[in-house]
mmCIF file of C-alpha atoms and ligand atoms in Angstrom:
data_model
loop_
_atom_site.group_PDB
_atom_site.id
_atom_site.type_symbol
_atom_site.label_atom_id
_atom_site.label_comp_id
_atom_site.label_asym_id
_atom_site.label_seq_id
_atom_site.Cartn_x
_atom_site.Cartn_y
_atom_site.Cartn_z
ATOM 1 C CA UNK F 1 63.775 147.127 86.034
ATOM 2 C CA UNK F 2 62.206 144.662 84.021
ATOM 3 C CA UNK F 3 64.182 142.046 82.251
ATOM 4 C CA UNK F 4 62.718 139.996 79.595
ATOM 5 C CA UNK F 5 64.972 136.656 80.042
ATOM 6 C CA UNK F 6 65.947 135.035 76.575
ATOM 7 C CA UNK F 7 64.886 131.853 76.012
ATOM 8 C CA UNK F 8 66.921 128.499 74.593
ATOM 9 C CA UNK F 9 65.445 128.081 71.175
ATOM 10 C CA UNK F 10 67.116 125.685 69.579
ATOM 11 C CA UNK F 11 70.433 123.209 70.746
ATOM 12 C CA UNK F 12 72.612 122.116 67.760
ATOM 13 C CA UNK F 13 75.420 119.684 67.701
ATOM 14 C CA UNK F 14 78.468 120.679 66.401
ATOM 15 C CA UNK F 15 79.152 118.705 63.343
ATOM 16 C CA UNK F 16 82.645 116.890 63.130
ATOM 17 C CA UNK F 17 84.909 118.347 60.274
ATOM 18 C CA UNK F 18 88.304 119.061 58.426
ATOM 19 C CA UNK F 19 89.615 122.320 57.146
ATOM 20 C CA UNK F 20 92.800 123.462 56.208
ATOM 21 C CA UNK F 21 95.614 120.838 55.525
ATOM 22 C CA UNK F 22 93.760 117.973 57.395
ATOM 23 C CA UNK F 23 93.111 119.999 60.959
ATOM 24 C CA UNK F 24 89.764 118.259 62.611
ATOM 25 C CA UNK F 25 87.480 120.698 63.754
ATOM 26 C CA UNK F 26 84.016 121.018 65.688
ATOM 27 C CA UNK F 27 81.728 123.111 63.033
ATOM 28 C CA UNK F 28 78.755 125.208 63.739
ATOM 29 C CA UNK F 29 76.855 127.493 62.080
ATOM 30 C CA UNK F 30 78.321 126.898 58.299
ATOM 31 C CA UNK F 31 75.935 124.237 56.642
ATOM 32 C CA UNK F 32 72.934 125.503 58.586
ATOM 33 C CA UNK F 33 70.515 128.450 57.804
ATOM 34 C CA UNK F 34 72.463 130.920 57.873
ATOM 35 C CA UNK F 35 69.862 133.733 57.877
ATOM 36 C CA UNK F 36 68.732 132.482 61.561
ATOM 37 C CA UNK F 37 72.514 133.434 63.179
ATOM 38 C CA UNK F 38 73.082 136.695 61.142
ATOM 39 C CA UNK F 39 75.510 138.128 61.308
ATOM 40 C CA UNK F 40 77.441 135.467 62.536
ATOM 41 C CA UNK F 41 78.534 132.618 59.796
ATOM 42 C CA UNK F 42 80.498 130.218 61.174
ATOM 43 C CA UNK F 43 82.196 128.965 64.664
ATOM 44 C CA UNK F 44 85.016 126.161 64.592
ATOM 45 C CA UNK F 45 86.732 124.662 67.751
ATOM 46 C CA UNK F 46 89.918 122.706 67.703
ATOM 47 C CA UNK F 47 90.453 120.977 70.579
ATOM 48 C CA UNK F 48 93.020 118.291 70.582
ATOM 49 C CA UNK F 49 95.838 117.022 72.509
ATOM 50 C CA UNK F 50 97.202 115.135 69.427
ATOM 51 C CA UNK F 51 99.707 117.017 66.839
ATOM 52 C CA UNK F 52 97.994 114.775 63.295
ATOM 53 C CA UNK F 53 94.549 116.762 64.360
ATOM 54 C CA UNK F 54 96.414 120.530 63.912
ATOM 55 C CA UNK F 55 99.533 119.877 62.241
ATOM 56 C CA UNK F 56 98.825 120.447 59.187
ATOM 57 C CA UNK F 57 97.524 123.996 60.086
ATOM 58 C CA UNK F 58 95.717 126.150 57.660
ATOM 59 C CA UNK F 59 98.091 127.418 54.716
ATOM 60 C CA UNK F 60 97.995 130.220 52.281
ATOM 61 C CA UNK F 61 94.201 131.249 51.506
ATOM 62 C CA UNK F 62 91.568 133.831 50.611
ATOM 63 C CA UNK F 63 89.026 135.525 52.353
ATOM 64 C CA UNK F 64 86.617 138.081 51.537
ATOM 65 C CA UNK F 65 83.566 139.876 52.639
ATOM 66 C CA UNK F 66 83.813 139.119 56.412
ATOM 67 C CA UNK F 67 85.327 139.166 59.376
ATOM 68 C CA UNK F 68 87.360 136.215 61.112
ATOM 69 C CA UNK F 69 88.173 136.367 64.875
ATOM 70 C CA UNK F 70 90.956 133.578 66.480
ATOM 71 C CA UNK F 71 90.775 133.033 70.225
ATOM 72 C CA UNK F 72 93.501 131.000 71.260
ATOM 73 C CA UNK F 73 92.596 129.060 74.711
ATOM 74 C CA UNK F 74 95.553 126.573 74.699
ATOM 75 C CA UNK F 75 98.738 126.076 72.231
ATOM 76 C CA UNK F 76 99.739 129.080 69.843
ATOM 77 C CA UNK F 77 99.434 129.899 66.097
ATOM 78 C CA UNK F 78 101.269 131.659 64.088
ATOM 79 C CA UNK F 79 99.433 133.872 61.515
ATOM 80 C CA UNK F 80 101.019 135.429 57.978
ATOM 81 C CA UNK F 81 99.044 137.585 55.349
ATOM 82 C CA UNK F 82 100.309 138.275 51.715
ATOM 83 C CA UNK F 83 101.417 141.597 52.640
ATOM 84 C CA UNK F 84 103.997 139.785 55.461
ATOM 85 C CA UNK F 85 102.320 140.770 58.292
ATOM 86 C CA UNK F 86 102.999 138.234 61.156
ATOM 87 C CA UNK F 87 101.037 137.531 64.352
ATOM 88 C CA UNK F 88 101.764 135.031 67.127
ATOM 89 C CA UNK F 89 98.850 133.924 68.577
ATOM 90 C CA UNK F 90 99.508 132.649 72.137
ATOM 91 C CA UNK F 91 96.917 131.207 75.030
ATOM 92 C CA UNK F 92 94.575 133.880 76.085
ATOM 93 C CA UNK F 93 95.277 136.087 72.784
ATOM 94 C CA UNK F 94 92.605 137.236 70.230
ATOM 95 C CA UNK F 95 92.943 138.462 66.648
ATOM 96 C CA UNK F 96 90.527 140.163 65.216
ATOM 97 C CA UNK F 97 90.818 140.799 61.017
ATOM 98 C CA UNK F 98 88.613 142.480 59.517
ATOM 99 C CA UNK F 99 89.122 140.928 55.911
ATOM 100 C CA UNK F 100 87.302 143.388 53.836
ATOM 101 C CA UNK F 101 87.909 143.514 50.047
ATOM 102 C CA UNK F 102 90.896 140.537 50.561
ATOM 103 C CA UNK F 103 93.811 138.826 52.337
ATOM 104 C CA UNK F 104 95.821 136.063 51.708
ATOM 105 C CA UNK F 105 97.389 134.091 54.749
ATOM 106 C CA UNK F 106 98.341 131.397 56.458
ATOM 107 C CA UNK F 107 97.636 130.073 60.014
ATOM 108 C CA UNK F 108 99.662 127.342 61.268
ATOM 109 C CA UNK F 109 100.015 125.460 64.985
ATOM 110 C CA UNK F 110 103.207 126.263 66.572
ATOM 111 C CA UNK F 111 103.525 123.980 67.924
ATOM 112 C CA UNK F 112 104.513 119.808 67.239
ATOM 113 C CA UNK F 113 102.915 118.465 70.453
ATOM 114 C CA UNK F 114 100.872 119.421 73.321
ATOM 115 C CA UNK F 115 97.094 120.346 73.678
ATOM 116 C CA UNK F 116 96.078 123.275 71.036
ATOM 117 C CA UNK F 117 92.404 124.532 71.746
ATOM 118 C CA UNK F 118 91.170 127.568 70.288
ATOM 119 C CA UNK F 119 87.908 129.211 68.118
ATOM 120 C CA UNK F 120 87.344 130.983 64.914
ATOM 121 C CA UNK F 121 84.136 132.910 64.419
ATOM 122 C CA UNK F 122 83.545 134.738 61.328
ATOM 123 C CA UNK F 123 81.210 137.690 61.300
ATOM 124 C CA UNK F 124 79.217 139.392 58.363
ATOM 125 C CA UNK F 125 80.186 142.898 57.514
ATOM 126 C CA UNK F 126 77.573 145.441 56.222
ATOM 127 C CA UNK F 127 77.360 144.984 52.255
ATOM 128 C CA UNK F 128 78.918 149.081 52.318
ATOM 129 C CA UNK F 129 81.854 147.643 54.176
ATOM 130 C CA UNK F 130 82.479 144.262 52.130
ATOM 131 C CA UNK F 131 85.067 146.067 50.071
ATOM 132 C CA UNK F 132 87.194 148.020 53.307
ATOM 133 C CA UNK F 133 90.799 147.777 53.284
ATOM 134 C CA UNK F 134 91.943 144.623 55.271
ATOM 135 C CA UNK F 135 92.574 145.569 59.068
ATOM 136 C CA UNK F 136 93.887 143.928 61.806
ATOM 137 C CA UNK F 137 93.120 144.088 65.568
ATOM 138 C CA UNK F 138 95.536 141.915 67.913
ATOM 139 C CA UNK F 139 94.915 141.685 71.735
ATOM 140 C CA UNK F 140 97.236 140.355 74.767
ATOM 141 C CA UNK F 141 95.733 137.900 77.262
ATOM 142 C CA UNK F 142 96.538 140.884 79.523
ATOM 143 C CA UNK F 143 94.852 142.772 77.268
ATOM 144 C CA UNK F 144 91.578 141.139 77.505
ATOM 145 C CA UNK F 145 89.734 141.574 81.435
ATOM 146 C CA UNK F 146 88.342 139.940 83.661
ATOM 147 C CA UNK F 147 84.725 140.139 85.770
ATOM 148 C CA UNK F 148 83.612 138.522 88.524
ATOM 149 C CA UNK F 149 79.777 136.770 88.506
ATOM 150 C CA UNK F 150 77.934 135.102 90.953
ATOM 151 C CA UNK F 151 80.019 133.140 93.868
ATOM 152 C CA UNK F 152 82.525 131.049 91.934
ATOM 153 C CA UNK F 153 81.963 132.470 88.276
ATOM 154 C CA UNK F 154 83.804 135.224 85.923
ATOM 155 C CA UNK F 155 83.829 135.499 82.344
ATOM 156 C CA UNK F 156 87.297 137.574 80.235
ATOM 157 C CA UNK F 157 85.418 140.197 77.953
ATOM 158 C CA UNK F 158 86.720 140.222 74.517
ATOM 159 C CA UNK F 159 84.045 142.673 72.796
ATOM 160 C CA UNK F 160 81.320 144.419 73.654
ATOM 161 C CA UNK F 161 80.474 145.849 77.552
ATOM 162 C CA UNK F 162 79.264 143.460 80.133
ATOM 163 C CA UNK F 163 77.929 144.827 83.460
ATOM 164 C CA UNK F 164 77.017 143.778 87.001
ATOM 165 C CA UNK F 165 75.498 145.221 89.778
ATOM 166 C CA UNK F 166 78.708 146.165 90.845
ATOM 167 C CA UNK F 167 81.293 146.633 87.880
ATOM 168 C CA UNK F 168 80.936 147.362 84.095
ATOM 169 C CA UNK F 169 84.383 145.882 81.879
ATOM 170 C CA UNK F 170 84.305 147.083 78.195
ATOM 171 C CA UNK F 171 86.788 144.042 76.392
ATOM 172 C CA UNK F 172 89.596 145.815 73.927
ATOM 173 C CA UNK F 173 87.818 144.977 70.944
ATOM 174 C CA UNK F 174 86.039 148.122 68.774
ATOM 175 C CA UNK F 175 85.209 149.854 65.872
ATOM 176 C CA UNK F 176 82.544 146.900 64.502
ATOM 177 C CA UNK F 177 79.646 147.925 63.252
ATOM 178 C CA UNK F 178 77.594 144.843 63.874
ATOM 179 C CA UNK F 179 78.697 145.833 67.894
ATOM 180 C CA UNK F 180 79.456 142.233 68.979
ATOM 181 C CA UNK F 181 79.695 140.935 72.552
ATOM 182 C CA UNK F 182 82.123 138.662 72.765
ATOM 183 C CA UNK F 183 82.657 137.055 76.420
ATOM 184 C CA UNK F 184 84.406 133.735 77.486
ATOM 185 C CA UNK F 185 82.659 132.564 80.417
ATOM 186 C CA UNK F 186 83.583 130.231 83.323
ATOM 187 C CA UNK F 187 80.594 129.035 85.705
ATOM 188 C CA UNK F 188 81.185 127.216 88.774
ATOM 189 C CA UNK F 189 79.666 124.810 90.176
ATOM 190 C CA UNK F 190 76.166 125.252 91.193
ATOM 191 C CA UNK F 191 76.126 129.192 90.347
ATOM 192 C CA UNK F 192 73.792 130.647 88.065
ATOM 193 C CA UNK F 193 74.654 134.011 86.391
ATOM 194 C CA UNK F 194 72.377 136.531 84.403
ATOM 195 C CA UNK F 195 74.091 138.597 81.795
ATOM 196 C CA UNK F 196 72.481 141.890 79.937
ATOM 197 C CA UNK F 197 72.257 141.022 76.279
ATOM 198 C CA UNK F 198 70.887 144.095 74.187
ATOM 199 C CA UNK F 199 67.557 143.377 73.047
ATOM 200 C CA UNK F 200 68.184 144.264 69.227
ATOM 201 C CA UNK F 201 71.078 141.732 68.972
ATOM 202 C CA UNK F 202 71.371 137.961 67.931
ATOM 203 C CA UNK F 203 72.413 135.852 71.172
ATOM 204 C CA UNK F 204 74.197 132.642 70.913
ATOM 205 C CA UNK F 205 76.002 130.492 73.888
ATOM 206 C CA UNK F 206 78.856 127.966 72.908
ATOM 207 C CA UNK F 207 79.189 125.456 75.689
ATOM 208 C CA UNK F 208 82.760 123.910 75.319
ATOM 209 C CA UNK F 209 82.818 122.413 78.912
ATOM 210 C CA UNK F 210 80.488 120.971 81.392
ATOM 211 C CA UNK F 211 76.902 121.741 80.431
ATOM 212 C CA UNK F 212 74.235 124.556 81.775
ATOM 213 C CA UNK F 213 70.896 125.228 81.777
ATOM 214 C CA UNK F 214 69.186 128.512 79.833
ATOM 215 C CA UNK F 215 66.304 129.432 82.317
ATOM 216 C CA UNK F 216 63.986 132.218 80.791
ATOM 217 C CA UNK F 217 61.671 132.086 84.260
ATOM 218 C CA UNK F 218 59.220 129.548 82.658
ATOM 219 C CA UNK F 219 61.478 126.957 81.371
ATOM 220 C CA UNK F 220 64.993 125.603 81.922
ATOM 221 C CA UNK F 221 65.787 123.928 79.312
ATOM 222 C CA UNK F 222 69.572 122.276 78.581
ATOM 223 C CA UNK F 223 72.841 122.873 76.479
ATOM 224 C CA UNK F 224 75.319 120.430 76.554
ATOM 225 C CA UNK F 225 79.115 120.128 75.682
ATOM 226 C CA UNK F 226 80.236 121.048 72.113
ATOM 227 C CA UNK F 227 76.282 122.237 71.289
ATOM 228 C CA UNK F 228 75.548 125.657 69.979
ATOM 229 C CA UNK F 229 72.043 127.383 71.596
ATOM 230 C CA UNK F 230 70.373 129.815 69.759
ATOM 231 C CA UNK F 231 68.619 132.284 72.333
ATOM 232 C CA UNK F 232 65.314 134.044 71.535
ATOM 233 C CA UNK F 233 64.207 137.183 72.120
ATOM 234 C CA UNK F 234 65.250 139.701 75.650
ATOM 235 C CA UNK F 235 67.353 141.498 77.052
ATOM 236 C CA UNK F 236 69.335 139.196 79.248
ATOM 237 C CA UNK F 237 70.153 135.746 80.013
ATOM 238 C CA UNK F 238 70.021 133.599 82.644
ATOM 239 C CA UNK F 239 72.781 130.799 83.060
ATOM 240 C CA UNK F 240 72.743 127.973 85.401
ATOM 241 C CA UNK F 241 75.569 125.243 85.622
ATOM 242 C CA UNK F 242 75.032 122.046 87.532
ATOM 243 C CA UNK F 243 78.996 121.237 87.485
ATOM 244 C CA UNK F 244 82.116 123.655 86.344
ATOM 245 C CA UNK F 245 81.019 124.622 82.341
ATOM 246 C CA UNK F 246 82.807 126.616 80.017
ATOM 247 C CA UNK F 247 81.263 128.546 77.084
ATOM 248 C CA UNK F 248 81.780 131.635 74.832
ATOM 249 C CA UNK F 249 78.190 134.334 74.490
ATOM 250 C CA UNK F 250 78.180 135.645 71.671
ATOM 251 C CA UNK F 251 75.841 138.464 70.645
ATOM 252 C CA UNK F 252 75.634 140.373 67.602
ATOM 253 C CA UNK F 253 73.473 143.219 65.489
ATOM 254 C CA UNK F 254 71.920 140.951 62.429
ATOM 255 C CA UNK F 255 72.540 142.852 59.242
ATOM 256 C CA UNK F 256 69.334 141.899 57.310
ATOM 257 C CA UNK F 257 71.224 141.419 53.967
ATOM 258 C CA UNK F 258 71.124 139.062 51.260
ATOM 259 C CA UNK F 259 74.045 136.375 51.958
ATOM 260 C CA UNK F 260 75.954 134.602 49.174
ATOM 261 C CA UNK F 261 78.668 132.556 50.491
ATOM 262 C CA UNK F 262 80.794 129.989 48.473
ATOM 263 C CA UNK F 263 83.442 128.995 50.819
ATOM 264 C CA UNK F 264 85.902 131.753 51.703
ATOM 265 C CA UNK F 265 83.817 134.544 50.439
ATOM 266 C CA UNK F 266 80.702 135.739 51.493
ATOM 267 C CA UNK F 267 79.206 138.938 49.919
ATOM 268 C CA UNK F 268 75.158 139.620 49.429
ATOM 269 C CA UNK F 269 74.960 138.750 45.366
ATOM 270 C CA UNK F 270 75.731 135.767 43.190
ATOM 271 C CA UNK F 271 77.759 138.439 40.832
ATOM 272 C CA UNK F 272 79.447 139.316 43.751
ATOM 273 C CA UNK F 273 81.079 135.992 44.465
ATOM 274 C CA UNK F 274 81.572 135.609 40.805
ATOM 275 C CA UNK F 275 84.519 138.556 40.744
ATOM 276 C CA UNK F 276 85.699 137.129 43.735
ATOM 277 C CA UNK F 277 86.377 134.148 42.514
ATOM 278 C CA UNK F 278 88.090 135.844 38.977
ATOM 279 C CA UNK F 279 89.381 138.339 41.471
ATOM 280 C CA UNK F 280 91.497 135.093 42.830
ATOM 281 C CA UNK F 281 92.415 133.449 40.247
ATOM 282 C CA UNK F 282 93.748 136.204 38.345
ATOM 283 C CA UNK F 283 95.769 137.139 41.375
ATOM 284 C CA UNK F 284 93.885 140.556 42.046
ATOM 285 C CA UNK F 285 92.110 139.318 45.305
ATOM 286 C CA UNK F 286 93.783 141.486 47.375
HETATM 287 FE FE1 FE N 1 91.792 132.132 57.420
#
């Protein structure tokens, strides 16, 4: 078989920022050109092992138009939607809401002390599914498996279907039409691991540990701790990691849509974001 490797196009910082009531996050993605990630909008990280960088939390507000996913590394949240639906978000746990035409709610540490680490990623939906009723998918760490790679590696599979030589692990997460892949990966040491991305979807890798080197068979070239890579074209990716790394692979269909976005919303017109907006204030959001 031949694999075209993907190359590292372009490393980007995360930028420093707050959200929510005061909460200090690691931002990528927002602020950028957004047309170049599609359909991926946005990736935070909290990290923090002090309670005034979380504890405000994020209460009571809007989205629209998208999707927002919550991995939980360390710490837990607790999560609340207008309609008093309540999720406790614990380490190793994912929720996955798909907000559609609205929901209200509120995501707050639980937590006073301690180290809280975790992600949000938001994800475009298809302008014909903008409007969907709000879902909700919640997953277990237990819920979430595991593969081995290379001699000291493994990544947990949260979406999508990753495959070896040996073993193929399909993570919990389904029924999204942009088909992400969605894996947190651990590299050891020294091992370098090559993962199948489909050729028709956007890569990205998220190093949040360590740093690695992307190595398309011409070039290696290097992504470093809190920096977001954007890979080019293939149909698999090779990782190398000089010490232990950490990062989350990301991989998703673009949509090729118009994108409006104006903070919590993001639909494909200017009109659209407009009635959102009235939608909201006049308490008919959702
Ligand atoms: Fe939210």
């Amino acid at each position: 078989m031949n694999t075209r490797k993907r190359a590292l196009l372009q490393a980007l910082d995360a930028q420093p920022a707050t959200d929510g009531d005061g909460v200090r996050i690691q931002r990528n993605i927002a602020n950028r050109a957004l047309p170049g990630f599609d359909p991926f909008l946005l990736l935070d990280e909290i990290a923090s092992d002090q309670a005034c960088d979380y504890i405000g939390g994020f209460p009571e507000h809007p989205h629209r138009g998208f999707e927002t996913v919550t991995y939980m590394l360390e710490g837990s949240m607790k999560h609340r939607d207008h309609l008093g639906n309540e999720g406790l978000l614990v380490s190793g746990s994912v929720q996955w809401m798909t907000a559609g035409r609205g929901v209200l709610h509120s995501e707050m540490p639980m937590q006073e002390s301690g180290r809280l680490h975790g992600f949000q990623l938001w994800i475009n939906l298809p302008a014909a599914e903008k409007m969907c009723e709000p879902n909700y998918q919640e997953y277990r760490p237990q819920d979430i498996p595991l593969i081995a790679l290379g001699a000291s590696s493994s990544a947990r599979v949260i979406a999508g279907t990753l495959s070896t030589a040996s073993q193929s692990v399909t993570g919990p997460v389904g029924g999204v039409t942009t088909r992400p892949d969605f894996y947190d990966l651990r590299i050891g040491a020294g091992d370098s691991v090559d993962i199948p991305l489909e050729a028709a979807k956007r890569g990205l890798i998220y190093v949040f540990d360590g740093s690695v080197l992307i190595d398309d068979g011409q070039h290696r070239r290097a992504l470093g701790k809190q920096q977001l890579g954007l890979l080019g074209d293939g149909d698999g990716v090779t990782i190398y990691a000089p010490g232990d790394s950490r990062l989350l692979l990301l991989a998703g269909q673009p949509l090729n849509e118009p994108i409006v976005n104006w903070g919590p919303f993001v639909m494909n017109t200017r009109a659209e974001i407009e009635q959102a907006i009235r939608d909201y204030q006049q308490g008919s959001l959702v």
